[in-house]
């Protein structure tokens, strides 16, 4: 199976966002990954709805929205209004995760749960059948271009086993530190989708990097 590739616009040139989104439209990218940060759950702030409504207008790719914010359930309607397909919320920000997952589905989006590097896969046992995707962080969230945490490969293997054992249909996505080398190992370990920021946007020809990642 070819990986689903979800380029992260966090690494795009914000001074030329329309140009970069146009490049992604012409590329083999499957989804567009959008990182929303609040400066509370993570030590950085990215962009908010006034910017994202233009991103949503310009892209032709389904939106894979990753909320690195506390109380993400407050923004379900706004995320839906962007035309979002997949809404990712962090396990660590949702004490009532089951309810949030239901609310996302009721709003007409696919719910996904994201886990930080220190959050074990085993904690997902009772929610993994309710979500369409699990996003495994390969770095501590907050910044693009960080070094990949090696333990992520083992987590993907464990998660694949949990998904098989429970009969879940969830896809496995990995976000942070993904490049051709780590991407190949993650696919072998059982990943379905790869978020790629820095490796795409720092490539001399980003479309060719996306093509190479599609053909890992
Ligand atoms: C990190 C973000 C990632 C980030 C990935 O907080 O969630 O989506 O953009 O960037 P790279 O691929 O550069 O590690
Ligand atoms: Zn992300």
mmCIF file of C-alpha atoms and ligand atoms in Angstrom:
data_model
loop_
_atom_site.group_PDB
_atom_site.id
_atom_site.type_symbol
_atom_site.label_atom_id
_atom_site.label_comp_id
_atom_site.label_asym_id
_atom_site.label_seq_id
_atom_site.Cartn_x
_atom_site.Cartn_y
_atom_site.Cartn_z
ATOM 1 C CA UNK A 1 0.000 0.000 0.000
ATOM 2 C CA UNK A 2 1.247 3.463 -0.900
ATOM 3 C CA UNK A 3 1.421 5.886 2.036
ATOM 4 C CA UNK A 4 -1.137 8.659 2.361
ATOM 5 C CA UNK A 5 0.942 11.853 2.293
ATOM 6 C CA UNK A 6 -0.257 14.860 4.285
ATOM 7 C CA UNK A 7 2.119 17.834 3.867
ATOM 8 C CA UNK A 8 2.085 20.231 6.822
ATOM 9 C CA UNK A 9 1.697 23.886 5.848
ATOM 10 C CA UNK A 10 3.433 24.835 9.115
ATOM 11 C CA UNK A 11 6.667 24.622 7.095
ATOM 12 C CA UNK A 12 5.303 26.577 4.096
ATOM 13 C CA UNK A 13 6.432 30.112 3.247
ATOM 14 C CA UNK A 14 3.681 32.178 4.923
ATOM 15 C CA UNK A 15 4.658 35.148 2.763
ATOM 16 C CA UNK A 16 3.761 33.042 -0.273
ATOM 17 C CA UNK A 17 1.084 30.779 1.110
ATOM 18 C CA UNK A 18 -1.114 30.841 -2.005
ATOM 19 C CA UNK A 19 1.886 29.817 -4.155
ATOM 20 C CA UNK A 20 2.770 26.933 -1.809
ATOM 21 C CA UNK A 21 -0.837 25.701 -1.625
ATOM 22 C CA UNK A 22 -0.997 25.818 -5.413
ATOM 23 C CA UNK A 23 2.161 23.679 -5.576
ATOM 24 C CA UNK A 24 0.514 21.154 -3.213
ATOM 25 C CA UNK A 25 -2.651 21.171 -5.344
ATOM 26 C CA UNK A 26 -0.564 20.113 -8.348
ATOM 27 C CA UNK A 27 1.398 17.515 -6.337
ATOM 28 C CA UNK A 28 0.547 13.915 -5.444
ATOM 29 C CA UNK A 29 -0.219 14.937 -1.832
ATOM 30 C CA UNK A 30 -3.372 13.238 -0.555
ATOM 31 C CA UNK A 31 -4.342 15.586 2.265
ATOM 32 C CA UNK A 32 -3.349 18.991 3.624
ATOM 33 C CA UNK A 33 -2.184 18.909 7.264
ATOM 34 C CA UNK A 34 -3.013 21.986 9.342
ATOM 35 C CA UNK A 35 -1.352 22.525 12.726
ATOM 36 C CA UNK A 36 -3.333 24.761 15.075
ATOM 37 C CA UNK A 37 -1.461 25.781 18.265
ATOM 38 C CA UNK A 38 -2.551 27.820 21.254
ATOM 39 C CA UNK A 39 0.612 28.668 23.211
ATOM 40 C CA UNK A 40 -0.897 26.792 26.196
ATOM 41 C CA UNK A 41 -0.924 23.084 25.363
ATOM 42 C CA UNK A 42 2.187 23.613 23.231
ATOM 43 C CA UNK A 43 4.834 26.339 23.590
ATOM 44 C CA UNK A 44 4.051 28.004 20.252
ATOM 45 C CA UNK A 45 1.211 29.722 18.351
ATOM 46 C CA UNK A 46 0.679 29.037 14.650
ATOM 47 C CA UNK A 47 -2.371 30.445 12.873
ATOM 48 C CA UNK A 48 -6.085 30.829 13.475
ATOM 49 C CA UNK A 49 -9.354 30.962 11.539
ATOM 50 C CA UNK A 50 -8.842 34.287 9.682
ATOM 51 C CA UNK A 51 -5.820 32.722 7.929
ATOM 52 C CA UNK A 52 -7.260 29.207 7.655
ATOM 53 C CA UNK A 53 -10.398 30.300 5.833
ATOM 54 C CA UNK A 54 -8.127 31.422 2.960
ATOM 55 C CA UNK A 55 -6.128 28.180 3.114
ATOM 56 C CA UNK A 56 -9.402 26.237 2.919
ATOM 57 C CA UNK A 57 -10.560 28.340 -0.050
ATOM 58 C CA UNK A 58 -7.319 27.806 -1.964
ATOM 59 C CA UNK A 59 -6.690 24.094 -1.406
ATOM 60 C CA UNK A 60 -8.171 21.238 -3.395
ATOM 61 C CA UNK A 61 -6.954 18.611 -0.879
ATOM 62 C CA UNK A 62 -9.015 17.239 2.031
ATOM 63 C CA UNK A 63 -8.106 18.989 5.297
ATOM 64 C CA UNK A 64 -6.387 16.966 8.030
ATOM 65 C CA UNK A 65 -6.624 19.371 10.964
ATOM 66 C CA UNK A 66 -4.398 18.788 14.017
ATOM 67 C CA UNK A 67 -5.496 20.726 17.088
ATOM 68 C CA UNK A 68 -2.715 21.329 19.593
ATOM 69 C CA UNK A 69 -5.008 23.341 21.846
ATOM 70 C CA UNK A 70 -6.751 22.895 25.175
ATOM 71 C CA UNK A 71 -10.518 22.311 25.006
ATOM 72 C CA UNK A 72 -10.586 21.553 21.260
ATOM 73 C CA UNK A 73 -14.319 20.736 21.521
ATOM 74 C CA UNK A 74 -15.011 24.475 21.739
ATOM 75 C CA UNK A 75 -14.055 24.860 18.077
ATOM 76 C CA UNK A 76 -15.811 21.897 16.422
ATOM 77 C CA UNK A 77 -18.218 24.159 14.502
ATOM 78 C CA UNK A 78 -15.431 26.450 13.242
ATOM 79 C CA UNK A 79 -13.293 23.491 12.170
ATOM 80 C CA UNK A 80 -16.257 21.982 10.333
ATOM 81 C CA UNK A 81 -16.965 25.343 8.642
ATOM 82 C CA UNK A 82 -13.514 25.142 6.997
ATOM 83 C CA UNK A 83 -14.711 22.031 5.157
ATOM 84 C CA UNK A 84 -12.504 19.775 7.303
ATOM 85 C CA UNK A 85 -12.511 16.037 6.648
ATOM 86 C CA UNK A 86 -10.450 14.823 9.630
ATOM 87 C CA UNK A 87 -10.337 16.531 13.021
ATOM 88 C CA UNK A 88 -7.427 15.372 15.235
ATOM 89 C CA UNK A 89 -7.590 16.104 18.959
ATOM 90 C CA UNK A 90 -4.906 15.242 21.499
ATOM 91 C CA UNK A 91 -5.569 12.501 24.031
ATOM 92 C CA UNK A 92 -3.766 14.714 26.577
ATOM 93 C CA UNK A 93 -6.230 17.612 26.146
ATOM 94 C CA UNK A 94 -9.490 15.642 26.398
ATOM 95 C CA UNK A 95 -10.536 14.192 29.786
ATOM 96 C CA UNK A 96 -13.876 13.321 28.119
ATOM 97 C CA UNK A 97 -12.416 12.008 24.892
ATOM 98 C CA UNK A 98 -15.297 9.654 24.103
ATOM 99 C CA UNK A 99 -17.745 12.567 24.151
ATOM 100 C CA UNK A 100 -15.489 14.758 21.986
ATOM 101 C CA UNK A 101 -15.095 11.942 19.439
ATOM 102 C CA UNK A 102 -18.897 11.595 19.255
ATOM 103 C CA UNK A 103 -19.331 15.353 18.841
ATOM 104 C CA UNK A 104 -16.815 15.433 15.971
ATOM 105 C CA UNK A 105 -18.623 12.587 14.205
ATOM 106 C CA UNK A 106 -22.034 14.193 14.781
ATOM 107 C CA UNK A 107 -20.660 17.372 13.190
ATOM 108 C CA UNK A 108 -19.938 15.350 10.038
ATOM 109 C CA UNK A 109 -16.146 14.952 10.335
ATOM 110 C CA UNK A 110 -13.887 11.940 10.853
ATOM 111 C CA UNK A 111 -12.584 11.898 14.442
ATOM 112 C CA UNK A 112 -8.902 11.173 15.079
ATOM 113 C CA UNK A 113 -6.979 10.997 18.347
ATOM 114 C CA UNK A 114 -3.366 12.134 18.640
ATOM 115 C CA UNK A 115 -0.846 10.890 21.210
ATOM 116 C CA UNK A 116 2.318 12.640 22.387
ATOM 117 C CA UNK A 117 5.644 10.770 22.508
ATOM 118 C CA UNK A 118 5.272 9.973 26.239
ATOM 119 C CA UNK A 119 1.670 8.736 25.960
ATOM 120 C CA UNK A 120 1.525 4.948 25.627
ATOM 121 C CA UNK A 121 -0.488 3.267 22.889
ATOM 122 C CA UNK A 122 -2.155 1.002 25.489
ATOM 123 C CA UNK A 123 -4.199 3.984 26.766
ATOM 124 C CA UNK A 124 -6.141 3.885 23.482
ATOM 125 C CA UNK A 125 -7.624 0.421 24.046
ATOM 126 C CA UNK A 126 -11.126 1.695 24.857
ATOM 127 C CA UNK A 127 -11.327 4.403 22.190
ATOM 128 C CA UNK A 128 -9.530 2.901 19.186
ATOM 129 C CA UNK A 129 -12.704 1.394 17.705
ATOM 130 C CA UNK A 130 -14.484 4.763 17.851
ATOM 131 C CA UNK A 131 -11.969 6.783 15.826
ATOM 132 C CA UNK A 132 -11.133 6.838 12.124
ATOM 133 C CA UNK A 133 -7.449 7.507 12.746
ATOM 134 C CA UNK A 134 -4.770 7.580 15.428
ATOM 135 C CA UNK A 135 -2.031 10.173 14.972
ATOM 136 C CA UNK A 136 1.249 9.211 16.635
ATOM 137 C CA UNK A 137 3.595 12.137 17.274
ATOM 138 C CA UNK A 138 7.187 11.522 16.196
ATOM 139 C CA UNK A 139 8.324 14.672 18.055
ATOM 140 C CA UNK A 140 7.024 16.736 20.945
ATOM 141 C CA UNK A 141 4.391 18.951 19.297
ATOM 142 C CA UNK A 142 4.899 22.677 18.823
ATOM 143 C CA UNK A 143 7.491 23.112 16.103
ATOM 144 C CA UNK A 144 8.366 21.833 12.650
ATOM 145 C CA UNK A 145 11.815 20.546 11.724
ATOM 146 C CA UNK A 146 12.582 18.653 14.956
ATOM 147 C CA UNK A 147 14.546 15.433 15.276
ATOM 148 C CA UNK A 148 12.557 12.208 15.021
ATOM 149 C CA UNK A 149 12.131 10.263 18.292
ATOM 150 C CA UNK A 150 13.203 6.683 17.547
ATOM 151 C CA UNK A 151 10.727 5.042 19.953
ATOM 152 C CA UNK A 152 7.937 6.126 17.574
ATOM 153 C CA UNK A 153 8.628 3.149 15.287
ATOM 154 C CA UNK A 154 7.954 0.720 18.139
ATOM 155 C CA UNK A 155 4.793 2.648 19.062
ATOM 156 C CA UNK A 156 3.505 2.260 15.518
ATOM 157 C CA UNK A 157 4.151 -1.498 15.728
ATOM 158 C CA UNK A 158 2.290 -1.689 19.077
ATOM 159 C CA UNK A 159 -0.580 0.360 17.691
ATOM 160 C CA UNK A 160 -0.874 -1.845 14.607
ATOM 161 C CA UNK A 161 -1.155 -4.837 16.926
ATOM 162 C CA UNK A 162 -3.803 -3.098 19.090
ATOM 163 C CA UNK A 163 -5.827 -2.180 15.984
ATOM 164 C CA UNK A 164 -5.696 -5.741 14.661
ATOM 165 C CA UNK A 165 -6.556 -7.250 18.039
ATOM 166 C CA UNK A 166 -9.542 -4.971 18.669
ATOM 167 C CA UNK A 167 -10.909 -5.082 15.113
ATOM 168 C CA UNK A 168 -10.582 -1.294 14.829
ATOM 169 C CA UNK A 169 -10.606 0.247 11.354
ATOM 170 C CA UNK A 170 -8.484 3.234 12.399
ATOM 171 C CA UNK A 171 -5.688 4.395 10.140
ATOM 172 C CA UNK A 172 -2.272 5.098 11.661
ATOM 173 C CA UNK A 173 -0.737 8.497 10.872
ATOM 174 C CA UNK A 174 2.675 9.712 12.064
ATOM 175 C CA UNK A 175 3.567 13.397 12.480
ATOM 176 C CA UNK A 176 6.980 14.926 13.188
ATOM 177 C CA UNK A 177 10.449 14.149 11.920
ATOM 178 C CA UNK A 178 9.198 12.201 8.910
ATOM 179 C CA UNK A 179 11.503 12.043 5.894
ATOM 180 C CA UNK A 180 12.378 9.386 3.303
ATOM 181 C CA UNK A 181 14.428 7.389 5.781
ATOM 182 C CA UNK A 182 12.121 7.470 8.836
ATOM 183 C CA UNK A 183 9.056 7.269 6.571
ATOM 184 C CA UNK A 184 10.200 3.970 5.078
ATOM 185 C CA UNK A 185 10.690 2.454 8.542
ATOM 186 C CA UNK A 186 7.330 3.768 9.766
ATOM 187 C CA UNK A 187 5.522 2.244 6.782
ATOM 188 C CA UNK A 188 7.212 -1.080 7.468
ATOM 189 C CA UNK A 189 6.091 -0.863 11.103
ATOM 190 C CA UNK A 190 2.451 -0.461 10.007
ATOM 191 C CA UNK A 191 1.761 3.234 9.352
ATOM 192 C CA UNK A 192 -0.822 4.291 6.730
ATOM 193 C CA UNK A 193 -0.339 8.054 6.565
ATOM 194 C CA UNK A 194 2.666 10.354 6.943
ATOM 195 C CA UNK A 195 2.616 14.056 7.820
ATOM 196 C CA UNK A 196 5.627 15.776 6.305
ATOM 197 C CA UNK A 197 6.588 19.404 6.906
ATOM 198 C CA UNK A 198 10.250 20.259 6.771
ATOM 199 C CA UNK A 199 11.293 17.396 4.466
ATOM 200 C CA UNK A 200 8.857 18.607 1.785
ATOM 201 C CA UNK A 201 9.300 22.365 2.063
ATOM 202 C CA UNK A 202 13.098 22.328 2.430
ATOM 203 C CA UNK A 203 13.474 20.068 -0.616
ATOM 204 C CA UNK A 204 14.793 21.788 -3.737
ATOM 205 C CA UNK A 205 11.746 20.487 -5.653
ATOM 206 C CA UNK A 206 8.944 19.841 -3.112
ATOM 207 C CA UNK A 207 6.684 18.064 -5.658
ATOM 208 C CA UNK A 208 9.469 15.571 -6.340
ATOM 209 C CA UNK A 209 9.912 14.915 -2.627
ATOM 210 C CA UNK A 210 6.166 14.246 -2.343
ATOM 211 C CA UNK A 211 6.436 11.867 -5.307
ATOM 212 C CA UNK A 212 9.357 10.058 -3.621
ATOM 213 C CA UNK A 213 7.432 9.765 -0.348
ATOM 214 C CA UNK A 214 4.418 8.346 -2.203
ATOM 215 C CA UNK A 215 6.704 5.672 -3.610
ATOM 216 C CA UNK A 216 8.550 4.674 -0.426
HETATM 217 C C1 LIG B 1 4.522 19.595 15.109
HETATM 218 C C2 LIG B 1 3.460 19.530 14.042
HETATM 219 C C3 LIG B 1 3.863 18.876 12.787
HETATM 220 C C4 LIG B 1 5.003 19.506 12.076
HETATM 221 C C5 LIG B 1 5.755 18.411 11.392
HETATM 222 O O1 LIG B 1 3.992 20.182 16.227
HETATM 223 O O2 LIG B 1 2.333 18.831 14.526
HETATM 224 O O3 LIG B 1 2.775 18.696 11.910
HETATM 225 O O4 LIG B 1 4.611 20.487 11.166
HETATM 226 O O5 LIG B 1 6.863 18.980 10.862
HETATM 227 P P1 LIG B 1 8.175 18.195 10.435
HETATM 228 O O6 LIG B 1 7.774 17.254 9.342
HETATM 229 O O7 LIG B 1 9.011 19.335 9.961
HETATM 230 O O8 LIG B 1 8.703 17.508 11.648
HETATM 231 ZN ZN1 LIG B 2 0.661 18.140 13.023
#
